[in-house]
PDB file of C-alpha atoms in Angstrom:
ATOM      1  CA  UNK A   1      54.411  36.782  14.697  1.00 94.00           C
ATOM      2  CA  UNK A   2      53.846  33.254  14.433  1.00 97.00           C
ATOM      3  CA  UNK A   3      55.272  30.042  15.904  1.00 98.00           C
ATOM      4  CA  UNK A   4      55.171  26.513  14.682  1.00 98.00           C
ATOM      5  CA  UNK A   5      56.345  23.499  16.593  1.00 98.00           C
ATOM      6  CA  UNK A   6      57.878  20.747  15.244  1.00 98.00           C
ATOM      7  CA  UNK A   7      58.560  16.610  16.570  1.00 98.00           C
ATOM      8  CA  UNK A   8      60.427  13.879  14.669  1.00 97.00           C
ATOM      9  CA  UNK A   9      61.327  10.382  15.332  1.00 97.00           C
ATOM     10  CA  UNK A  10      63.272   7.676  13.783  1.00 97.00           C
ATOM     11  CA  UNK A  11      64.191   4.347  14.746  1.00 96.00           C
ATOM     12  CA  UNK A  12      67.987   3.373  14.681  1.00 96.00           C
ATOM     13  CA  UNK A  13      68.990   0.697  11.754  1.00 96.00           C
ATOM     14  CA  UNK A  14      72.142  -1.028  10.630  1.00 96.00           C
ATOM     15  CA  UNK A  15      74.124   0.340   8.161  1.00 95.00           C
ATOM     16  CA  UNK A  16      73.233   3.535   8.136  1.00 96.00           C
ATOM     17  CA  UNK A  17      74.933   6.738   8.646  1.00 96.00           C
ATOM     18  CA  UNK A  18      73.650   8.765  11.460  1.00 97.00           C
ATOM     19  CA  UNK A  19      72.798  12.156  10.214  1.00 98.00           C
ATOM     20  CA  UNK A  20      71.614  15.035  12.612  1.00 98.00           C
ATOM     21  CA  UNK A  21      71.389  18.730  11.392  1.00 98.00           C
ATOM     22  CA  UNK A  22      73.353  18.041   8.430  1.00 97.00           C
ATOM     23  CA  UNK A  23      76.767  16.478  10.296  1.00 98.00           C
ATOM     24  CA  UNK A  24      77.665  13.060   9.945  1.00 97.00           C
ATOM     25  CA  UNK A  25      77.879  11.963  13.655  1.00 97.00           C
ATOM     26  CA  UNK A  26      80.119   8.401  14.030  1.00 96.00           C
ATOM     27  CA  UNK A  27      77.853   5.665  15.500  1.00 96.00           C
ATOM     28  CA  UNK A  28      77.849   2.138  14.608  1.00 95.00           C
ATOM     29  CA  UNK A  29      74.275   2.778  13.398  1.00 96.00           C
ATOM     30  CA  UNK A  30      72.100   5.343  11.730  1.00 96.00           C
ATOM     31  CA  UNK A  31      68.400   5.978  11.219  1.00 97.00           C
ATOM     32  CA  UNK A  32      65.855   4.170   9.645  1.00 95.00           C
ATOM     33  CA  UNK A  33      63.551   6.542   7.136  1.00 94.00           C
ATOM     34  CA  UNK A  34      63.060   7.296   3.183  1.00 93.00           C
ATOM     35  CA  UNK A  35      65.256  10.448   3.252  1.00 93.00           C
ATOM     36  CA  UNK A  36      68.625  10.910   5.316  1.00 95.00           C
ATOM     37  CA  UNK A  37      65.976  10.467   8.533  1.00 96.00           C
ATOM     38  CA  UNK A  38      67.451  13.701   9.768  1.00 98.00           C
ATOM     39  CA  UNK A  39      65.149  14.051  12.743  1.00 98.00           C
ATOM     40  CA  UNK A  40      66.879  17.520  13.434  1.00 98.00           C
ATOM     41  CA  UNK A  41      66.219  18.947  10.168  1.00 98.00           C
ATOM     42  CA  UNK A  42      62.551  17.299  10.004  1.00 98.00           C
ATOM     43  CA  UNK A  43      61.300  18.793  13.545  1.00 98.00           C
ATOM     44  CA  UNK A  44      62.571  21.872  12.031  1.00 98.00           C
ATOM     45  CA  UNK A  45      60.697  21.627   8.876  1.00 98.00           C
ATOM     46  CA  UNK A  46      57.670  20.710  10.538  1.00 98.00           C
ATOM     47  CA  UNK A  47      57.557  23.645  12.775  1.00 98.00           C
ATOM     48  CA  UNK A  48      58.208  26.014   9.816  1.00 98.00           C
ATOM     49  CA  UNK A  49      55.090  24.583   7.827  1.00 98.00           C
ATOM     50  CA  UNK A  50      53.107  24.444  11.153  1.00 98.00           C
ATOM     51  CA  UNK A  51      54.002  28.555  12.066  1.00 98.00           C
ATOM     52  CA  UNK A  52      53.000  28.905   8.766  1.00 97.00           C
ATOM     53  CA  UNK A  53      49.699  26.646   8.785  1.00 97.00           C
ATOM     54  CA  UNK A  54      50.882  24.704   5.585  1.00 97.00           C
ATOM     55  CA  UNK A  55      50.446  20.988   6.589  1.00 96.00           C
ATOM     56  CA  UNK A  56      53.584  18.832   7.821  1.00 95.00           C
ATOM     57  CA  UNK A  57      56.501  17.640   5.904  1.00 95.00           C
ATOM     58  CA  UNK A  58      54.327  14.503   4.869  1.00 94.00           C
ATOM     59  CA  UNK A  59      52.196  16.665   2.664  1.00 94.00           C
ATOM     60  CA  UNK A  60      55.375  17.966   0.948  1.00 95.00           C
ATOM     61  CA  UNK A  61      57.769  15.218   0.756  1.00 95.00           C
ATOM     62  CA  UNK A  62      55.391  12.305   0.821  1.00 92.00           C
ATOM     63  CA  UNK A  63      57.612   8.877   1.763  1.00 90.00           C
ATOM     64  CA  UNK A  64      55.754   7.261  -1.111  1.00 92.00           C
ATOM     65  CA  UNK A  65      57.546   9.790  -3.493  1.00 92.00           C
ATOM     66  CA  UNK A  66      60.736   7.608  -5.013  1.00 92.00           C
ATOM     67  CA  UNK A  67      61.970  11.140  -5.641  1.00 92.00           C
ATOM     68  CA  UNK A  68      62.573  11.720  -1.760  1.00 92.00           C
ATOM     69  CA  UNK A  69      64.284   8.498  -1.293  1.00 93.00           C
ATOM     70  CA  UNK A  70      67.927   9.180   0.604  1.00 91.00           C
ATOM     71  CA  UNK A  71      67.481  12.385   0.196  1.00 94.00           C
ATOM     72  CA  UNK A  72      69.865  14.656   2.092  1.00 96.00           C
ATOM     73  CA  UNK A  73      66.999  16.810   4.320  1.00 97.00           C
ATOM     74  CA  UNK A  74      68.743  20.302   3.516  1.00 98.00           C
ATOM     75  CA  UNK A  75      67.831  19.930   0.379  1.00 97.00           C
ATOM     76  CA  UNK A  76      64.297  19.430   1.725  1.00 97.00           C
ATOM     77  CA  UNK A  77      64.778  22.154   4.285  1.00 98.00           C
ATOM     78  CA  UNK A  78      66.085  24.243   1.235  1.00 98.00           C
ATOM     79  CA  UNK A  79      62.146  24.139  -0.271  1.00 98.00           C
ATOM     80  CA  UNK A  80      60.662  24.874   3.071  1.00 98.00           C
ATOM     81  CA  UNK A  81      62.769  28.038   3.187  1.00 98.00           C
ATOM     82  CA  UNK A  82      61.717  28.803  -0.744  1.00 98.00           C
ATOM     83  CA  UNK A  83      57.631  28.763   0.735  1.00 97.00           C
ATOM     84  CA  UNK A  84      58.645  30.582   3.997  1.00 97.00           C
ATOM     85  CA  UNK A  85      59.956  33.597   1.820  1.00 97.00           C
ATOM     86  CA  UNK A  86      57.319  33.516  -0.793  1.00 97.00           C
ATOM     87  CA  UNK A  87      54.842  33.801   1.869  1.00 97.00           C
ATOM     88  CA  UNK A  88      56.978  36.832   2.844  1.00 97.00           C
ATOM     89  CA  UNK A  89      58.396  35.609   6.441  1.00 98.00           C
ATOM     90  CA  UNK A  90      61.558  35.506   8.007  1.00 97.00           C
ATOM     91  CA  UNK A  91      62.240  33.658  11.142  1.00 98.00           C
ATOM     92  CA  UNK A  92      63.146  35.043  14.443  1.00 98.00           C
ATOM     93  CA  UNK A  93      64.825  32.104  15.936  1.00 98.00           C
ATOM     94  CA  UNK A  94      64.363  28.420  16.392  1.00 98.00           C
ATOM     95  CA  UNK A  95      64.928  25.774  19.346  1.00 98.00           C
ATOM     96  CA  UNK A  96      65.765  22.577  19.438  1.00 98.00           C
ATOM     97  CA  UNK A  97      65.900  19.521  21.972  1.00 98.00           C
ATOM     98  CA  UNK A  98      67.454  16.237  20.407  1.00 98.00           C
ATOM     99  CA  UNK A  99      66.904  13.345  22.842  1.00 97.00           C
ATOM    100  CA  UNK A 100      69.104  10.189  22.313  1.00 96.00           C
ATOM    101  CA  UNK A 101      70.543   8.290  25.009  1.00 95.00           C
ATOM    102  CA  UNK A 102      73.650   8.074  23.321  1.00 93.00           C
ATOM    103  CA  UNK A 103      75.832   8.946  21.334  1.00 96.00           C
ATOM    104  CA  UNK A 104      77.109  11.960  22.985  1.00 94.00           C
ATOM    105  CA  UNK A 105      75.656  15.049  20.848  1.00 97.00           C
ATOM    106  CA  UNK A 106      77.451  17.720  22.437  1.00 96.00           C
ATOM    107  CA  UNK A 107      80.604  18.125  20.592  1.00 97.00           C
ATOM    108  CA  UNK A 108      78.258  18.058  17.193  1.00 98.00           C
ATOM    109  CA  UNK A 109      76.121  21.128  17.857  1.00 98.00           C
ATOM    110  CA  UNK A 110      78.272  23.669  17.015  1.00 98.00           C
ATOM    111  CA  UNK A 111      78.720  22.177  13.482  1.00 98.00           C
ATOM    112  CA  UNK A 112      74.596  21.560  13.348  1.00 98.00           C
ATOM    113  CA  UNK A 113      74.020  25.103  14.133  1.00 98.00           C
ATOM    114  CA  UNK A 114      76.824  26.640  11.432  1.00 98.00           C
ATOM    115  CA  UNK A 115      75.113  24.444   8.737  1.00 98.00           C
ATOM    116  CA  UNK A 116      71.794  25.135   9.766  1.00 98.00           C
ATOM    117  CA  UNK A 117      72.188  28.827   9.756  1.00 98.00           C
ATOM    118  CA  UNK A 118      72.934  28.709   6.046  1.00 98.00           C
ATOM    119  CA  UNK A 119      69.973  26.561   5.247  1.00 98.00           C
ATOM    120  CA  UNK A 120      67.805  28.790   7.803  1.00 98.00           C
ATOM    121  CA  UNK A 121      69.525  32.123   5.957  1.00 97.00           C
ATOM    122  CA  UNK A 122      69.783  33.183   9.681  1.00 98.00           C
ATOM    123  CA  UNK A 123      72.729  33.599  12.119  1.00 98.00           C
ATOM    124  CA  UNK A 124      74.357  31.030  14.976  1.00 98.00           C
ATOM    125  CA  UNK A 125      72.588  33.385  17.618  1.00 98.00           C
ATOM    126  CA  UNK A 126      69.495  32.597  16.231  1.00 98.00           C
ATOM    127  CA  UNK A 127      69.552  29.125  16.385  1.00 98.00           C
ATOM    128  CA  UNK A 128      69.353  27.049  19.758  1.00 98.00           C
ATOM    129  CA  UNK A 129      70.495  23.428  19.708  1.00 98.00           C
ATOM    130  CA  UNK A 130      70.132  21.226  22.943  1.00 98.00           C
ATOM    131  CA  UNK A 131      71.210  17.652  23.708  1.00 97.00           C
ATOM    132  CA  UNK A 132      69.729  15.645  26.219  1.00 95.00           C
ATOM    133  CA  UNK A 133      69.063  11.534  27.236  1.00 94.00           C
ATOM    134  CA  UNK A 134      65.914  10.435  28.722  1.00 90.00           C
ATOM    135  CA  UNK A 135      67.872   8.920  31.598  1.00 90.00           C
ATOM    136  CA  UNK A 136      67.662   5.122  30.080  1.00 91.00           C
ATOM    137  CA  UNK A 137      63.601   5.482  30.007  1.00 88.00           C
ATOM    138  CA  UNK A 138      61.212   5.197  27.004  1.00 90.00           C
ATOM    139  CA  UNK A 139      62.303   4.722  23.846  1.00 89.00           C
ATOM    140  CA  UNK A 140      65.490   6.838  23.006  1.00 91.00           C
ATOM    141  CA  UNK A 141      66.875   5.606  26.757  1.00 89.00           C
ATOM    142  CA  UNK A 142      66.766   1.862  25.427  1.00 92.00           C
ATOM    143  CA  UNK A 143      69.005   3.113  22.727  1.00 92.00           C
ATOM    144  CA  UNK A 144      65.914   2.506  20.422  1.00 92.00           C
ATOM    145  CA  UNK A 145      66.231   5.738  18.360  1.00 96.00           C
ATOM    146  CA  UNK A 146      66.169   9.283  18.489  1.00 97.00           C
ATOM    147  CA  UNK A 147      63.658  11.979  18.867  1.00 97.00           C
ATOM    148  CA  UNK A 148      63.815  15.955  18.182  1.00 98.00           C
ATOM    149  CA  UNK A 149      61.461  18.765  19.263  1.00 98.00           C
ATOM    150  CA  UNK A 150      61.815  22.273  17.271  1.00 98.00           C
ATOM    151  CA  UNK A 151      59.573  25.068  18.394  1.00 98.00           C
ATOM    152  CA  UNK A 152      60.297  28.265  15.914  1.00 98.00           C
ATOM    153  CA  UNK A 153      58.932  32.050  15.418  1.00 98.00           C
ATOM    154  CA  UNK A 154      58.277  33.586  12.296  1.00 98.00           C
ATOM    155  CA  UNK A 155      57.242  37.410  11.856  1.00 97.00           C
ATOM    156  CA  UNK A 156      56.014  38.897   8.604  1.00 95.00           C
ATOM    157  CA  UNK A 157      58.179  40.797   6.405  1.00 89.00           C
ATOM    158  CA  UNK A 158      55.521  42.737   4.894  1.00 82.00           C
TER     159      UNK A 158
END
């Protein structure tokens, strides 16, 4: 067994959608980044490589790379998954803490986990999605942006 442990941020921007484990949340702004700036998706791809000691999504999808630009991040996640079963793991389960002071996550999460889980090629049960606000301090309380931890075990398959 193996775990990795992932951390994203992104600053909010104007006119942009605000995209968080694949659902398009409504907000009058989304986040700023080369790809989608799915910081769900990207804490989640980080602690994948990390579990599995290959580097950071940096390494893989460089934001220098005009190939990455607006990218949707499952199709990111998609190659992540691709080097997680060629290096013959599965994953056990992942957690997840999003922390935005607003907008409300909640209703969202079910949604994020039923996409995720067909990215992950894992079930609902094995996925853990929390919401929380940094009660108006730091960065994501002054409505700045948004942040996402994603801790994750992996076991061999061989």
């Amino acid at each position: 067994m193996r775990i990795g442990f992932g951390f994203d941020v992104h600053a909010f921007a104007d006119q942009r959608a605000l995209i968080l484990g694949g659902v398009k949340i409504p907000y009058d702004r989304g986040l700023l980044g080369h790809s989608d700036a799915d910081v769900l998706v990207h804490s989640i791809m980080d602690a994948l490589l990390g579990a599995m000691a290959l580097g950071d999504i940096g390494q893989h999808f460089p934001d220098t790379d005009p190939a990455y630009k607006d990218i949707n991040s499952l199709l990111l996640l998609d190659k992540v998954i691709a080097l997680l079963e060629k290096h013959a793991y599965r994953i056990g389960n992942i957690d997840c803490v999003i922390s935005a002071q607003e907008p409300k996550l909640a209703p969202y999460i079910p949604k994020m986990k039923e996409i995720l889980s067909k990215h992950l090629k894992i079930s609902t049960g094995q996925i853990s999605i929390k919401a929380t606000t940094t009660e108006r301090l730091g960065y994501e309380g002054r409505k700045e942006g948004i942040t996402s931890q994603c801790v994750c075990l992996i076991e061999s398959r061989k």
